[in-house]
mmCIF file of C-alpha atoms in Angstrom:
data_model
loop_
_atom_site.group_PDB
_atom_site.id
_atom_site.type_symbol
_atom_site.label_atom_id
_atom_site.label_comp_id
_atom_site.label_asym_id
_atom_site.label_seq_id
_atom_site.Cartn_x
_atom_site.Cartn_y
_atom_site.Cartn_z
ATOM 1 C CA MET A 1 171.212 78.719 93.595
ATOM 2 C CA GLU A 2 171.396 80.831 96.954
ATOM 3 C CA GLU A 3 169.940 83.659 97.958
ATOM 4 C CA PRO A 4 172.855 86.022 99.565
ATOM 5 C CA ALA A 5 172.186 86.973 102.813
ATOM 6 C CA LYS A 6 170.503 90.438 103.991
ATOM 7 C CA THR A 7 172.294 92.889 104.473
ATOM 8 C CA LEU A 8 172.233 95.026 108.005
ATOM 9 C CA PHE A 9 173.256 98.790 109.906
ATOM 10 C CA SER A 10 173.142 99.387 113.258
ATOM 11 C CA ALA A 11 174.544 101.926 115.148
ATOM 12 C CA ILE A 12 175.328 102.996 118.539
ATOM 13 C CA GLN A 13 177.134 105.889 120.041
ATOM 14 C CA PRO A 14 180.178 106.322 122.598
ATOM 15 C CA SER A 15 178.898 108.512 125.135
ATOM 16 C CA GLY A 16 181.216 107.374 127.903
ATOM 17 C CA ILE A 17 178.774 103.652 129.297
ATOM 18 C CA ILE A 18 177.436 100.490 127.816
ATOM 19 C CA THR A 19 174.914 99.601 129.632
ATOM 20 C CA ILE A 20 173.246 95.936 129.811
ATOM 21 C CA GLY A 21 170.421 97.527 128.646
ATOM 22 C CA ASN A 22 172.443 98.644 125.432
ATOM 23 C CA TYR A 23 173.870 94.483 125.385
ATOM 24 C CA PHE A 24 170.489 93.679 125.760
ATOM 25 C CA GLY A 25 168.549 95.552 123.742
ATOM 26 C CA ALA A 26 171.144 95.437 120.445
ATOM 27 C CA ILE A 27 174.582 94.395 120.894
ATOM 28 C CA LYS A 28 173.594 91.247 121.706
ATOM 29 C CA ASN A 29 171.434 90.988 118.973
ATOM 30 C CA TRP A 30 174.429 91.819 116.327
ATOM 31 C CA VAL A 31 176.388 89.402 117.094
ATOM 32 C CA GLU A 32 174.140 86.759 116.917
ATOM 33 C CA LEU A 33 173.184 88.821 113.460
ATOM 34 C CA GLN A 34 176.538 88.236 112.510
ATOM 35 C CA ASP A 35 176.241 84.567 111.890
ATOM 36 C CA ASP A 36 172.842 84.939 109.325
ATOM 37 C CA TYR A 37 173.329 88.335 107.876
ATOM 38 C CA ASN A 38 175.402 90.588 106.095
ATOM 39 C CA CYS A 39 176.577 92.875 109.401
ATOM 40 C CA MET A 40 177.549 96.858 109.646
ATOM 41 C CA PHE A 41 178.224 98.740 112.557
ATOM 42 C CA ALA A 42 179.268 101.902 113.366
ATOM 43 C CA LEU A 43 180.356 104.456 116.336
ATOM 44 C CA ALA A 44 178.409 106.824 115.700
ATOM 45 C CA ASP A 45 180.537 109.531 117.579
ATOM 46 C CA LEU A 46 178.993 112.588 114.941
ATOM 47 C CA HIS A 47 175.789 112.036 116.840
ATOM 48 C CA ALA A 48 176.800 111.943 119.736
ATOM 49 C CA ILE A 49 178.757 116.108 119.905
ATOM 50 C CA THR A 50 174.626 117.389 119.477
ATOM 51 C CA VAL A 51 175.291 116.705 123.419
ATOM 52 C CA PHE A 52 178.807 119.427 124.649
ATOM 53 C CA GLN A 53 181.244 116.933 125.098
ATOM 54 C CA ARG A 54 185.121 117.517 126.007
ATOM 55 C CA PRO A 55 187.638 116.848 123.363
ATOM 56 C CA GLU A 56 189.540 114.678 125.319
ATOM 57 C CA ASN A 57 186.633 112.339 126.963
ATOM 58 C CA LEU A 58 185.497 111.773 122.895
ATOM 59 C CA LYS A 59 188.334 110.684 121.877
ATOM 60 C CA LYS A 60 188.460 108.195 125.009
ATOM 61 C CA ASN A 61 184.923 107.353 125.177
ATOM 62 C CA THR A 62 184.945 106.393 121.360
ATOM 63 C CA LEU A 63 188.224 104.497 121.809
ATOM 64 C CA GLU A 64 187.000 102.064 124.672
ATOM 65 C CA ALA A 65 183.115 101.799 123.218
ATOM 66 C CA TYR A 66 185.287 100.250 120.282
ATOM 67 C CA ALA A 67 186.726 97.998 122.492
ATOM 68 C CA LEU A 68 184.202 97.325 124.452
ATOM 69 C CA LEU A 69 181.381 96.027 121.812
ATOM 70 C CA LEU A 70 185.003 94.108 120.044
ATOM 71 C CA ALA A 71 184.732 92.759 123.483
ATOM 72 C CA CYS A 72 181.461 91.349 123.632
ATOM 73 C CA GLY A 73 181.182 89.930 120.499
ATOM 74 C CA ILE A 74 181.564 92.079 118.139
ATOM 75 C CA ASP A 75 183.743 90.194 114.606
ATOM 76 C CA ALA A 76 185.691 92.600 112.498
ATOM 77 C CA GLU A 77 186.984 90.111 110.289
ATOM 78 C CA LYS A 78 183.619 88.849 109.806
ATOM 79 C CA SER A 79 181.495 91.836 110.052
ATOM 80 C CA LEU A 80 181.757 95.673 108.570
ATOM 81 C CA PHE A 81 182.830 97.746 111.660
ATOM 82 C CA PHE A 82 183.529 101.629 112.375
ATOM 83 C CA ILE A 83 183.871 105.000 113.363
ATOM 84 C CA GLN A 84 180.654 106.854 111.698
ATOM 85 C CA SER A 85 183.339 110.474 112.019
ATOM 86 C CA GLN A 86 185.921 109.163 109.464
ATOM 87 C CA VAL A 87 183.834 108.153 107.038
ATOM 88 C CA ASN A 88 182.578 111.825 105.110
ATOM 89 C CA THR A 89 179.894 110.565 103.603
ATOM 90 C CA HIS A 90 177.753 110.727 106.639
ATOM 91 C CA SER A 91 178.123 114.131 106.634
ATOM 92 C CA GLN A 92 177.321 115.283 102.925
ATOM 93 C CA LEU A 93 174.517 112.177 102.052
ATOM 94 C CA ALA A 94 173.628 113.953 105.817
ATOM 95 C CA TRP A 95 173.443 117.938 104.974
ATOM 96 C CA ILE A 96 172.050 116.740 100.970
ATOM 97 C CA LEU A 97 169.147 115.262 102.762
ATOM 98 C CA ASP A 98 168.246 117.763 105.067
ATOM 99 C CA CYS A 99 167.279 119.323 101.455
ATOM 100 C CA TYR A 100 164.937 116.289 101.304
ATOM 101 C CA THR A 101 163.514 116.506 104.912
ATOM 102 C CA GLN A 102 160.507 119.077 105.474
ATOM 103 C CA PHE A 103 161.169 120.846 108.863
ATOM 104 C CA GLY A 104 157.826 119.772 110.204
ATOM 105 C CA GLU A 105 158.508 116.001 110.037
ATOM 106 C CA LEU A 106 162.189 117.135 111.982
ATOM 107 C CA SER A 107 159.506 119.357 114.439
ATOM 108 C CA ARG A 108 157.356 115.827 115.629
ATOM 109 C CA MET A 109 160.170 113.301 116.601
ATOM 110 C CA THR A 110 159.858 112.423 120.573
ATOM 111 C CA GLN A 111 163.839 112.405 120.470
ATOM 112 C CA PHE A 112 164.167 115.874 119.621
ATOM 113 C CA LYS A 113 161.701 117.282 122.498
ATOM 114 C CA ASP A 114 163.468 114.944 124.720
ATOM 115 C CA LYS A 115 166.541 116.007 124.429
ATOM 116 C CA SER A 116 165.349 119.644 124.208
ATOM 117 C CA THR A 117 163.534 119.550 127.660
ATOM 118 C CA LYS A 118 167.303 117.623 129.209
ATOM 119 C CA HIS A 119 169.452 119.941 127.733
ATOM 120 C CA SER A 120 168.031 123.444 126.846
ATOM 121 C CA ASP A 121 170.511 125.355 127.695
ATOM 122 C CA ASN A 122 171.824 124.104 124.483
ATOM 123 C CA ILE A 123 168.808 123.254 121.919
ATOM 124 C CA ASN A 124 170.900 123.660 118.658
ATOM 125 C CA CYS A 125 170.435 122.735 114.919
ATOM 126 C CA GLY A 126 171.995 119.806 115.358
ATOM 127 C CA LEU A 127 169.820 118.277 117.782
ATOM 128 C CA PHE A 128 167.296 119.571 115.388
ATOM 129 C CA ALA A 129 169.027 117.712 111.774
ATOM 130 C CA TYR A 130 170.339 114.088 113.968
ATOM 131 C CA PRO A 131 167.390 112.179 112.970
ATOM 132 C CA VAL A 132 168.413 113.299 108.902
ATOM 133 C CA LEU A 133 172.029 112.392 109.662
ATOM 134 C CA MET A 134 170.779 109.609 110.710
ATOM 135 C CA VAL A 135 168.718 108.210 107.985
ATOM 136 C CA ALA A 136 172.399 109.092 105.355
ATOM 137 C CA ASP A 137 174.051 106.722 107.322
ATOM 138 C CA ILE A 138 171.137 104.311 106.873
ATOM 139 C CA LEU A 139 171.041 104.715 103.273
ATOM 140 C CA LEU A 140 174.645 105.043 102.260
ATOM 141 C CA TYR A 141 174.984 101.364 102.611
ATOM 142 C CA GLN A 142 172.003 99.721 100.168
ATOM 143 C CA VAL A 143 170.847 97.860 103.676
ATOM 144 C CA ASP A 144 167.986 95.491 103.469
ATOM 145 C CA MET A 145 167.893 96.134 107.115
ATOM 146 C CA VAL A 146 167.863 97.952 111.052
ATOM 147 C CA PRO A 147 167.526 96.270 113.948
ATOM 148 C CA ILE A 148 165.189 98.162 116.107
ATOM 149 C CA GLY A 149 163.904 99.049 119.070
ATOM 150 C CA LEU A 150 160.534 99.738 119.220
ATOM 151 C CA ASP A 151 160.686 103.857 120.728
ATOM 152 C CA GLN A 152 163.006 104.014 117.233
ATOM 153 C CA LYS A 153 159.967 102.929 114.940
ATOM 154 C CA GLN A 154 159.234 106.366 114.198
ATOM 155 C CA HIS A 155 163.578 106.838 112.855
ATOM 156 C CA LEU A 156 163.401 104.088 110.511
ATOM 157 C CA GLU A 157 159.766 105.753 109.212
ATOM 158 C CA LEU A 158 161.333 109.193 108.965
ATOM 159 C CA THR A 159 164.366 106.826 106.389
ATOM 160 C CA ARG A 160 161.292 105.514 104.353
ATOM 161 C CA THR A 161 159.626 108.821 103.828
ATOM 162 C CA VAL A 162 162.557 110.531 102.647
ATOM 163 C CA ALA A 163 164.831 107.357 100.785
ATOM 164 C CA GLU A 164 160.809 107.399 98.949
ATOM 165 C CA ARG A 165 160.700 110.675 98.043
ATOM 166 C CA PHE A 166 163.895 111.077 96.608
ATOM 167 C CA ASN A 167 162.928 107.927 94.913
ATOM 168 C CA PHE A 168 160.436 109.678 93.244
ATOM 169 C CA LEU A 169 162.143 112.611 92.356
ATOM 170 C CA TYR A 170 164.645 111.483 90.576
ATOM 171 C CA GLY A 171 164.219 106.997 90.012
ATOM 172 C CA GLU A 172 165.083 104.474 91.995
ATOM 173 C CA THR A 173 167.889 105.386 94.331
ATOM 174 C CA PHE A 174 168.256 103.821 98.235
ATOM 175 C CA LYS A 175 166.707 99.966 98.190
ATOM 176 C CA ILE A 176 163.548 101.196 101.293
ATOM 177 C CA THR A 177 165.099 99.461 104.475
ATOM 178 C CA GLU A 178 162.811 97.247 106.710
ATOM 179 C CA ALA A 179 163.098 96.508 109.829
ATOM 180 C CA TYR A 180 163.962 93.942 112.205
ATOM 181 C CA ILE A 181 162.242 93.856 115.895
ATOM 182 C CA PRO A 182 164.069 91.458 118.244
ATOM 183 C CA LYS A 183 161.011 88.841 119.869
ATOM 184 C CA ASN A 184 162.770 89.474 122.957
ATOM 185 C CA GLY A 185 164.763 92.411 124.973
ATOM 186 C CA SER A 186 164.252 94.477 122.825
ATOM 187 C CA LYS A 187 163.604 97.033 126.119
ATOM 188 C CA ILE A 188 165.616 97.451 128.925
ATOM 189 C CA MET A 189 163.711 99.141 131.372
ATOM 190 C CA SER A 190 165.472 101.343 135.045
ATOM 191 C CA LEU A 191 165.649 99.206 137.466
ATOM 192 C CA GLN A 192 164.388 102.243 139.748
ATOM 193 C CA ASP A 193 161.460 102.997 137.697
ATOM 194 C CA PRO A 194 160.171 99.928 136.090
ATOM 195 C CA GLY A 195 157.743 103.296 133.395
ATOM 196 C CA ARG A 196 161.378 104.248 131.979
ATOM 197 C CA LYS A 197 163.659 102.658 129.968
ATOM 198 C CA MET A 198 167.192 101.546 131.361
ATOM 199 C CA SER A 199 169.017 105.052 130.716
ATOM 200 C CA LYS A 200 173.314 105.741 131.653
ATOM 201 C CA SER A 201 171.478 109.538 131.598
ATOM 202 C CA ASP A 202 169.282 108.580 134.600
ATOM 203 C CA GLU A 203 171.074 110.544 137.172
ATOM 204 C CA ASN A 204 170.322 107.574 139.783
ATOM 205 C CA LEU A 205 172.992 105.479 138.978
ATOM 206 C CA ASN A 206 170.654 102.563 140.124
ATOM 207 C CA ALA A 207 168.484 102.957 137.404
ATOM 208 C CA TRP A 208 170.700 101.009 135.692
ATOM 209 C CA VAL A 209 173.810 98.427 135.324
ATOM 210 C CA ALA A 210 176.914 99.324 133.343
ATOM 211 C CA ILE A 211 178.774 96.180 131.156
ATOM 212 C CA LEU A 212 181.641 97.117 133.122
ATOM 213 C CA ASP A 213 180.639 97.414 136.843
ATOM 214 C CA SER A 214 181.957 95.588 139.395
ATOM 215 C CA LYS A 215 181.278 92.238 140.581
ATOM 216 C CA ASP A 216 179.532 94.271 143.602
ATOM 217 C CA GLU A 217 178.269 96.702 141.753
ATOM 218 C CA ILE A 218 175.978 95.289 139.834
ATOM 219 C CA ILE A 219 175.209 92.625 142.397
ATOM 220 C CA LYS A 220 174.567 95.983 144.734
ATOM 221 C CA LYS A 221 172.405 97.635 142.064
ATOM 222 C CA PHE A 222 169.864 94.554 141.429
ATOM 223 C CA LYS A 223 169.139 94.292 145.441
ATOM 224 C CA ARG A 224 168.441 98.291 145.199
ATOM 225 C CA ALA A 225 165.981 97.543 142.140
ATOM 226 C CA VAL A 226 162.376 98.563 142.808
ATOM 227 C CA THR A 227 159.458 95.815 142.864
ATOM 228 C CA ASP A 228 155.734 95.614 144.649
ATOM 229 C CA SER A 229 154.973 93.862 147.741
ATOM 230 C CA ASP A 230 154.062 91.027 146.915
ATOM 231 C CA SER A 231 156.159 88.426 146.394
ATOM 232 C CA CYS A 232 155.532 86.069 143.686
ATOM 233 C CA VAL A 233 157.860 85.959 140.963
ATOM 234 C CA ARG A 234 155.489 86.303 138.059
ATOM 235 C CA TYR A 235 155.839 87.618 134.278
ATOM 236 C CA ASP A 236 152.852 90.757 135.286
ATOM 237 C CA ASP A 237 154.019 93.355 132.930
ATOM 238 C CA LYS A 238 150.987 95.639 133.654
ATOM 239 C CA ALA A 239 150.688 94.735 137.690
ATOM 240 C CA LYS A 240 154.245 93.695 138.694
ATOM 241 C CA PRO A 241 156.230 96.123 136.074
ATOM 242 C CA GLY A 242 159.276 95.472 138.702
ATOM 243 C CA ILE A 243 159.577 92.254 138.762
ATOM 244 C CA SER A 244 158.780 91.849 135.535
ATOM 245 C CA ASN A 245 161.867 94.390 134.653
ATOM 246 C CA LEU A 246 163.748 91.570 135.872
ATOM 247 C CA MET A 247 162.075 88.353 134.645
ATOM 248 C CA THR A 248 163.309 89.569 130.702
ATOM 249 C CA ILE A 249 166.726 90.707 132.270
ATOM 250 C CA TYR A 250 167.693 86.818 133.384
ATOM 251 C CA SER A 251 165.841 85.407 130.334
ATOM 252 C CA CYS A 252 167.500 87.770 127.953
ATOM 253 C CA ALA A 253 171.376 86.131 130.138
ATOM 254 C CA THR A 254 170.068 82.568 130.847
ATOM 255 C CA GLY A 255 167.906 81.585 127.569
ATOM 256 C CA LYS A 256 164.581 80.784 129.731
ATOM 257 C CA SER A 257 161.085 81.256 129.249
ATOM 258 C CA PHE A 258 159.040 83.091 131.421
ATOM 259 C CA ASP A 259 157.918 80.040 132.867
ATOM 260 C CA GLU A 260 160.105 78.407 133.759
ATOM 261 C CA ILE A 261 161.869 81.630 135.814
ATOM 262 C CA GLU A 262 158.818 81.526 137.620
ATOM 263 C CA LYS A 263 159.424 77.538 138.356
ATOM 264 C CA GLU A 264 162.693 78.182 139.801
ATOM 265 C CA PHE A 265 161.721 80.949 141.924
ATOM 266 C CA ASP A 266 158.654 79.350 142.962
ATOM 267 C CA GLY A 267 159.003 80.717 146.771
ATOM 268 C CA VAL A 268 162.097 81.999 147.035
ATOM 269 C CA GLY A 269 160.805 85.311 147.634
ATOM 270 C CA TYR A 270 162.221 88.698 146.447
ATOM 271 C CA GLY A 271 165.375 89.040 148.142
ATOM 272 C CA LYS A 272 167.387 86.103 146.796
ATOM 273 C CA PHE A 273 165.852 86.098 142.889
ATOM 274 C CA LYS A 274 167.324 90.008 143.024
ATOM 275 C CA GLU A 275 170.231 88.763 144.409
ATOM 276 C CA ALA A 276 171.055 85.861 142.537
ATOM 277 C CA ILE A 277 170.643 88.184 138.698
ATOM 278 C CA GLY A 278 173.139 90.517 140.609
ATOM 279 C CA GLU A 279 175.398 87.510 140.124
ATOM 280 C CA CYS A 280 174.372 85.845 137.098
ATOM 281 C CA ILE A 281 174.964 89.671 135.180
ATOM 282 C CA ALA A 282 178.830 89.701 137.009
ATOM 283 C CA ASP A 283 179.596 86.675 136.080
ATOM 284 C CA LYS A 284 178.213 86.746 132.052
ATOM 285 C CA PHE A 285 180.341 89.970 131.353
ATOM 286 C CA ALA A 286 183.293 88.942 133.494
ATOM 287 C CA PRO A 287 184.756 87.816 130.495
ATOM 288 C CA VAL A 288 183.908 90.365 128.390
ATOM 289 C CA GLN A 289 184.798 92.514 130.936
ATOM 290 C CA SER A 290 188.572 90.476 131.115
ATOM 291 C CA ARG A 291 189.102 90.764 127.197
ATOM 292 C CA PHE A 292 187.559 94.289 127.322
ATOM 293 C CA ASN A 293 191.079 94.712 129.342
ATOM 294 C CA GLU A 294 193.039 93.094 127.305
ATOM 295 C CA LEU A 295 191.995 95.053 123.545
ATOM 296 C CA ILE A 296 191.920 98.504 125.514
ATOM 297 C CA LYS A 297 195.818 97.913 126.127
ATOM 298 C CA ASP A 298 196.907 97.075 122.388
ATOM 299 C CA LYS A 299 196.419 100.443 120.343
ATOM 300 C CA GLU A 300 197.936 99.031 117.518
ATOM 301 C CA TYR A 301 195.315 96.214 116.458
ATOM 302 C CA LEU A 302 192.278 98.903 117.667
ATOM 303 C CA GLU A 303 193.786 101.141 115.200
ATOM 304 C CA LYS A 304 194.191 98.757 112.464
ATOM 305 C CA CYS A 305 190.550 97.314 113.691
ATOM 306 C CA TYR A 306 188.777 100.931 112.742
ATOM 307 C CA ARG A 307 191.130 102.015 109.427
ATOM 308 C CA LYS A 308 189.992 98.549 108.368
ATOM 309 C CA GLY A 309 186.845 99.605 108.887
ATOM 310 C CA ALA A 310 186.876 103.094 107.639
ATOM 311 C CA LYS A 311 188.217 102.000 104.237
ATOM 312 C CA GLU A 312 185.556 99.801 103.294
ATOM 313 C CA ALA A 313 182.070 102.210 104.236
ATOM 314 C CA PHE A 314 184.105 104.752 102.770
ATOM 315 C CA GLU A 315 184.205 102.402 99.465
ATOM 316 C CA ILE A 316 180.957 101.376 99.732
ATOM 317 C CA SER A 317 178.882 104.495 100.394
ATOM 318 C CA ASN A 318 180.954 106.551 98.260
ATOM 319 C CA ARG A 319 179.235 104.694 95.367
ATOM 320 C CA THR A 320 176.051 105.563 96.494
ATOM 321 C CA LEU A 321 176.804 108.906 96.971
ATOM 322 C CA ASN A 322 177.901 108.886 93.682
ATOM 323 C CA GLU A 323 174.652 108.230 92.631
ATOM 324 C CA VAL A 324 173.055 110.798 94.724
ATOM 325 C CA MET A 325 175.594 113.619 93.301
ATOM 326 C CA LYS A 326 174.958 112.419 89.547
ATOM 327 C CA LYS A 327 171.610 112.484 89.963
ATOM 328 C CA ILE A 328 170.702 115.583 91.822
ATOM 329 C CA GLY A 329 172.927 117.089 88.914
ATOM 330 C CA PHE A 330 176.313 118.492 90.652
ATOM 331 C CA VAL A 331 179.254 118.041 88.297
ATOM 332 C CA GLN A 332 181.144 115.368 88.803
#
């Protein structure tokens, strides 16, 4: 008898710009995993408001991110794909789990320290407690696996800790989730500082490439990418971090190994290598941009998809929430 497919959950914030780092680090894997797993994906708009958002921008960014993820290959018929704020069980379980998470555990979260430095004028309670909302996002759906980058291990460890603590107190309630870490492209670095992860919050606009950038913009950004004084295209992430990052991006886009890339650009020099990557990335995302432009105009179809997703997500997550509330002793 064939075993049922494992369940997998992941989410991304709709903060305006989705980069090729987001795509190769997460979205590309989501699309591929849909064939082998029971997938659940969310736009984490509740997480987005830990930083002040203008209402019109939040709404616009959320709808555009939803359309862009569909354009990238998320299939709303094959996977559960919803907007987090439309499913109130997330907020409700997050509050409950706040009471089972220690202050010290949250104070050690590195992303809180980083974001507090960047947004020192708005160090709010939500910024401190948002990892618990992330825990609730995962535990609500009793998922087997969460695809994570190497920098997100700490969040999964917290999820497992809180789940085990609750299970110890009240009996088996939450499934203990495992990590799914992709072997290649899990961390795309900045084009201007290859020691840092590619991020749309980087003030240097040449440091990141957006999926919706024009072909000219994409090629220009790759031409300006930081490399080294050598001219040999060779993978060495310690001695040649800039070139190694570009090779990782090219490998993710083409499926070619580092050995194949080294042979392809042997004796070519960095200029032509960077131009070839820019052309490759622009060509790869041209169909995505075309599909996005169609979807963003079709408000009726988008609404149909996210309403369906929210309804299904509520039905699944509410079963977990009711079980939690029953075990704690809330009057049902």
